[in-house]
C-alpha positions as YAML, in Angstrom:
chain: A
units: angstrom
residues:
- id: 1
  name: UNK
  ca: [0.00, 0.00, 0.00]
- id: 2
  name: UNK
  ca: [1.29, 3.45, -0.89]
- id: 3
  name: UNK
  ca: [0.75, 6.59, 1.14]
- id: 4
  name: UNK
  ca: [-1.09, 9.42, -0.50]
- id: 5
  name: UNK
  ca: [0.75, 12.71, -0.70]
- id: 6
  name: UNK
  ca: [-2.12, 15.15, -1.16]
- id: 7
  name: UNK
  ca: [-3.96, 16.71, 1.75]
- id: 8
  name: UNK
  ca: [-7.29, 15.90, 0.19]
- id: 9
  name: UNK
  ca: [-6.52, 12.19, -0.02]
- id: 10
  name: UNK
  ca: [-5.26, 12.17, 3.58]
- id: 11
  name: UNK
  ca: [-8.47, 13.84, 4.79]
- id: 12
  name: UNK
  ca: [-10.56, 11.26, 2.92]
- id: 13
  name: UNK
  ca: [-8.71, 8.36, 4.43]
- id: 14
  name: UNK
  ca: [-9.01, 9.82, 7.95]
- id: 15
  name: UNK
  ca: [-12.74, 10.44, 7.52]
- id: 16
  name: UNK
  ca: [-13.30, 6.80, 6.55]
- id: 17
  name: UNK
  ca: [-11.75, 5.49, 9.72]
- id: 18
  name: UNK
  ca: [-13.71, 5.14, 12.94]
- id: 19
  name: UNK
  ca: [-12.18, 6.98, 15.89]
- id: 20
  name: UNK
  ca: [-10.69, 4.74, 18.52]
- id: 21
  name: UNK
  ca: [-12.55, 3.97, 21.75]
- id: 22
  name: UNK
  ca: [-10.04, 5.97, 23.78]
- id: 23
  name: UNK
  ca: [-10.49, 9.01, 21.53]
- id: 24
  name: UNK
  ca: [-14.31, 8.80, 21.78]
- id: 25
  name: UNK
  ca: [-14.13, 8.52, 25.59]
- id: 26
  name: UNK
  ca: [-11.77, 11.50, 25.75]
- id: 27
  name: UNK
  ca: [-14.13, 13.54, 23.59]
- id: 28
  name: UNK
  ca: [-17.16, 12.54, 25.70]
- id: 29
  name: UNK
  ca: [-15.33, 13.48, 28.90]
- id: 30
  name: UNK
  ca: [-14.36, 16.86, 27.45]
- id: 31
  name: UNK
  ca: [-17.94, 17.61, 26.38]
- id: 32
  name: UNK
  ca: [-19.25, 16.57, 29.82]
- id: 33
  name: UNK
  ca: [-16.77, 18.87, 31.58]
- id: 34
  name: UNK
  ca: [-17.72, 21.73, 29.27]
- id: 35
  name: UNK
  ca: [-21.43, 21.22, 30.00]
- id: 36
  name: UNK
  ca: [-20.82, 21.09, 33.76]
- id: 37
  name: UNK
  ca: [-18.70, 24.24, 33.72]
- id: 38
  name: UNK
  ca: [-21.42, 26.20, 31.90]
- id: 39
  name: UNK
  ca: [-24.11, 24.82, 34.23]
- id: 40
  name: UNK
  ca: [-22.27, 25.97, 37.37]
- id: 41
  name: UNK
  ca: [-20.91, 29.20, 35.85]
- id: 42
  name: UNK
  ca: [-22.08, 32.10, 38.00]
- id: 43
  name: UNK
  ca: [-24.44, 34.57, 36.36]
- id: 44
  name: UNK
  ca: [-22.95, 38.03, 36.78]
- id: 45
  name: UNK
  ca: [-26.36, 39.58, 36.24]
- id: 46
  name: UNK
  ca: [-27.38, 42.69, 34.39]
- id: 47
  name: UNK
  ca: [-26.38, 46.06, 35.90]
- id: 48
  name: UNK
  ca: [-29.15, 48.63, 36.36]
- id: 49
  name: UNK
  ca: [-29.40, 52.03, 38.02]
- id: 50
  name: UNK
  ca: [-31.98, 52.25, 40.82]
- id: 51
  name: UNK
  ca: [-33.13, 55.01, 43.14]
- id: 52
  name: UNK
  ca: [-31.35, 54.79, 46.51]
- id: 53
  name: UNK
  ca: [-34.38, 56.31, 48.28]
- id: 54
  name: UNK
  ca: [-37.95, 57.35, 47.45]
- id: 55
  name: UNK
  ca: [-37.78, 60.39, 45.16]
- id: 56
  name: UNK
  ca: [-40.55, 62.82, 44.16]
- id: 57
  name: UNK
  ca: [-41.25, 63.79, 40.56]
- id: 58
  name: UNK
  ca: [-39.11, 66.62, 39.21]
- id: 59
  name: UNK
  ca: [-36.03, 65.70, 41.29]
- id: 60
  name: UNK
  ca: [-32.76, 66.41, 39.50]
- id: 61
  name: UNK
  ca: [-30.80, 63.18, 40.03]
- id: 62
  name: UNK
  ca: [-27.44, 63.30, 41.83]
- id: 63
  name: UNK
  ca: [-24.97, 60.54, 42.71]
- id: 64
  name: UNK
  ca: [-26.48, 60.34, 46.23]
- id: 65
  name: UNK
  ca: [-29.91, 59.52, 44.73]
- id: 66
  name: UNK
  ca: [-28.66, 56.56, 42.69]
- id: 67
  name: UNK
  ca: [-27.03, 53.18, 43.17]
- id: 68
  name: UNK
  ca: [-26.09, 50.34, 40.85]
- id: 69
  name: UNK
  ca: [-27.57, 46.85, 41.33]
- id: 70
  name: UNK
  ca: [-27.33, 43.57, 39.45]
- id: 71
  name: UNK
  ca: [-30.60, 42.14, 38.12]
- id: 72
  name: UNK
  ca: [-31.17, 38.48, 37.23]
- id: 73
  name: UNK
  ca: [-32.62, 39.35, 33.82]
- id: 74
  name: UNK
  ca: [-32.38, 42.49, 31.69]
- id: 75
  name: UNK
  ca: [-35.13, 45.11, 31.97]
- id: 76
  name: UNK
  ca: [-35.79, 47.10, 28.76]
- id: 77
  name: UNK
  ca: [-34.97, 50.80, 29.02]
- id: 78
  name: UNK
  ca: [-32.71, 50.57, 32.10]
- id: 79
  name: UNK
  ca: [-29.32, 52.23, 32.33]
- id: 80
  name: UNK
  ca: [-26.15, 50.16, 32.95]
- id: 81
  name: UNK
  ca: [-24.33, 53.07, 34.63]
- id: 82
  name: UNK
  ca: [-25.34, 56.25, 36.43]
- id: 83
  name: UNK
  ca: [-23.50, 58.59, 34.04]
- id: 84
  name: UNK
  ca: [-26.45, 58.65, 31.65]
- id: 85
  name: UNK
  ca: [-28.96, 59.76, 34.30]
- id: 86
  name: UNK
  ca: [-26.99, 62.20, 36.45]
- id: 87
  name: UNK
  ca: [-28.51, 65.69, 36.33]
- id: 88
  name: UNK
  ca: [-31.69, 64.58, 34.57]
- id: 89
  name: UNK
  ca: [-35.07, 65.14, 36.21]
- id: 90
  name: UNK
  ca: [-37.66, 62.50, 37.10]
- id: 91
  name: UNK
  ca: [-40.95, 62.74, 35.21]
- id: 92
  name: UNK
  ca: [-42.72, 60.63, 37.87]
- id: 93
  name: UNK
  ca: [-42.00, 59.62, 41.47]
- id: 94
  name: UNK
  ca: [-39.49, 56.78, 41.91]
- id: 95
  name: UNK
  ca: [-39.44, 54.13, 44.66]
- id: 96
  name: UNK
  ca: [-36.21, 53.08, 46.35]
- id: 97
  name: UNK
  ca: [-34.68, 49.98, 44.74]
- id: 98
  name: UNK
  ca: [-36.83, 50.13, 41.60]
- id: 99
  name: UNK
  ca: [-34.83, 50.30, 38.32]
- id: 100
  name: UNK
  ca: [-35.01, 53.65, 36.53]
- id: 101
  name: UNK
  ca: [-35.97, 53.46, 32.87]
- id: 102
  name: UNK
  ca: [-35.97, 55.97, 30.04]
- id: 103
  name: UNK
  ca: [-39.70, 56.56, 30.66]
- id: 104
  name: UNK
  ca: [-38.98, 57.70, 34.24]
- id: 105
  name: UNK
  ca: [-36.76, 60.55, 33.11]
- id: 106
  name: UNK
  ca: [-37.94, 63.87, 31.79]
- id: 107
  name: UNK
  ca: [-36.71, 64.82, 28.34]
- id: 108
  name: UNK
  ca: [-37.30, 68.49, 29.03]
- id: 109
  name: UNK
  ca: [-34.26, 70.66, 29.76]
- id: 110
  name: UNK
  ca: [-34.16, 73.95, 31.66]
- id: 111
  name: UNK
  ca: [-34.62, 76.05, 28.49]
- id: 112
  name: UNK
  ca: [-37.42, 73.85, 27.16]
- id: 113
  name: UNK
  ca: [-41.05, 73.12, 28.01]
- id: 114
  name: UNK
  ca: [-43.60, 70.47, 27.10]
- id: 115
  name: UNK
  ca: [-46.77, 71.74, 25.41]
- id: 116
  name: UNK
  ca: [-50.00, 69.89, 24.61]
- id: 117
  name: UNK
  ca: [-51.17, 70.70, 21.08]
- id: 118
  name: UNK
  ca: [-54.67, 69.83, 19.89]
- id: 119
  name: UNK
  ca: [-54.22, 68.69, 16.28]
- id: 120
  name: UNK
  ca: [-56.94, 69.67, 13.82]
- id: 121
  name: UNK
  ca: [-56.64, 66.51, 11.69]
- id: 122
  name: UNK
  ca: [-57.50, 63.36, 13.68]
- id: 123
  name: UNK
  ca: [-55.92, 61.11, 11.03]
- id: 124
  name: UNK
  ca: [-52.61, 62.92, 11.27]
- id: 125
  name: UNK
  ca: [-52.71, 62.81, 15.07]
- id: 126
  name: UNK
  ca: [-52.94, 59.02, 14.86]
- id: 127
  name: UNK
  ca: [-49.85, 58.88, 12.62]
- id: 128
  name: UNK
  ca: [-47.65, 60.83, 15.02]
- id: 129
  name: UNK
  ca: [-45.55, 58.58, 17.29]
- id: 130
  name: UNK
  ca: [-43.38, 59.04, 20.36]
- id: 131
  name: UNK
  ca: [-39.95, 60.36, 19.34]
- id: 132
  name: UNK
  ca: [-41.09, 61.82, 15.99]
- id: 133
  name: UNK
  ca: [-39.95, 65.31, 15.02]
- id: 134
  name: UNK
  ca: [-42.66, 67.73, 13.89]
- id: 135
  name: UNK
  ca: [-43.24, 71.35, 12.95]
- id: 136
  name: UNK
  ca: [-46.23, 73.11, 14.57]
- id: 137
  name: UNK
  ca: [-48.28, 75.22, 12.13]
- id: 138
  name: UNK
  ca: [-51.16, 77.63, 12.81]
- id: 139
  name: UNK
  ca: [-54.42, 77.74, 10.83]
- id: 140
  name: UNK
  ca: [-53.07, 80.74, 8.87]
- id: 141
  name: UNK
  ca: [-50.01, 78.73, 7.75]
- id: 142
  name: UNK
  ca: [-47.53, 80.38, 10.10]
- id: 143
  name: UNK
  ca: [-44.85, 78.03, 11.44]
- id: 144
  name: UNK
  ca: [-44.97, 78.41, 15.23]
- id: 145
  name: UNK
  ca: [-42.25, 75.90, 16.08]
- id: 146
  name: UNK
  ca: [-39.78, 73.79, 14.11]
- id: 147
  name: UNK
  ca: [-38.26, 70.38, 14.84]
- id: 148
  name: UNK
  ca: [-40.23, 69.75, 18.03]
- id: 149
  name: UNK
  ca: [-39.82, 66.35, 19.67]
- id: 150
  name: UNK
  ca: [-43.03, 64.37, 20.33]
- id: 151
  name: UNK
  ca: [-43.19, 63.20, 23.97]
- id: 152
  name: UNK
  ca: [-46.70, 61.70, 24.10]
- id: 153
  name: UNK
  ca: [-49.84, 61.27, 22.03]
- id: 154
  name: UNK
  ca: [-53.41, 61.00, 23.35]
- id: 155
  name: UNK
  ca: [-56.04, 60.95, 20.60]
- id: 156
  name: UNK
  ca: [-56.04, 64.39, 18.99]
- id: 157
  name: UNK
  ca: [-53.59, 65.80, 21.56]
- id: 158
  name: UNK
  ca: [-49.87, 65.63, 20.87]
- id: 159
  name: UNK
  ca: [-47.40, 66.67, 23.59]
- id: 160
  name: UNK
  ca: [-44.26, 68.22, 22.12]
- id: 161
  name: UNK
  ca: [-41.06, 69.59, 23.63]
- id: 162
  name: UNK
  ca: [-40.23, 73.13, 22.49]
- id: 163
  name: UNK
  ca: [-37.89, 75.95, 23.44]
- id: 164
  name: UNK
  ca: [-39.54, 77.84, 26.30]
- id: 165
  name: UNK
  ca: [-39.96, 81.00, 24.17]
- id: 166
  name: UNK
  ca: [-41.97, 79.14, 21.51]
- id: 167
  name: UNK
  ca: [-43.83, 77.00, 24.05]
- id: 168
  name: UNK
  ca: [-45.77, 79.87, 25.62]
- id: 169
  name: UNK
  ca: [-46.82, 81.20, 22.21]
- id: 170
  name: UNK
  ca: [-47.92, 77.75, 20.98]
- id: 171
  name: UNK
  ca: [-49.80, 77.10, 24.24]
- id: 172
  name: UNK
  ca: [-51.65, 80.44, 23.99]
- id: 173
  name: UNK
  ca: [-52.66, 79.91, 20.36]
- id: 174
  name: UNK
  ca: [-53.70, 76.27, 20.93]
- id: 175
  name: UNK
  ca: [-56.24, 77.41, 23.57]
- id: 176
  name: UNK
  ca: [-58.40, 78.99, 20.85]
- id: 177
  name: UNK
  ca: [-57.48, 77.06, 17.70]
- id: 178
  name: UNK
  ca: [-56.57, 73.54, 16.74]
- id: 179
  name: UNK
  ca: [-53.13, 73.49, 15.17]
- id: 180
  name: UNK
  ca: [-51.49, 71.32, 12.55]
- id: 181
  name: UNK
  ca: [-48.25, 69.38, 12.80]
- id: 182
  name: UNK
  ca: [-46.09, 68.35, 9.89]
- id: 183
  name: UNK
  ca: [-43.92, 65.25, 10.19]
- id: 184
  name: UNK
  ca: [-40.22, 65.63, 9.38]
...
């Protein structure tokens, strides 16, 4: 019998052979040890920022108000470190030990305000979603605010975040007239 010199022929001849009993036992032992190590591997958890004490709505968060905990499973919208929430205000009260999510934090800065706008077209109000950017337009076609962020929608009412200067004007006009929004 002659030995083959090509790699392809060598691979074919090795694939035709049955592995020895010792090799199969060694492979089974290795797979068993791998399975046991993953079964007993400690779960490090999922880090999340929680309130260190009960906090009222509107509180500007400081390092003393927050602590980091490890959760058994991930919670959507939580923050893995406190850097992303420091200085931001709570939009609702927070209980001690409860994970803070993106819905718990106010998106309104000091120079901005949230304004409820009654939209004239019900169909358009249904198309506007949280996070969309819109322009607010009066019945006469005047653009009252540009690139406003949508915070909430409730039927024909759309809550948008505007610069404080525009917010008071839009709020005053929306008391008497339904306004239009244009999607960006």
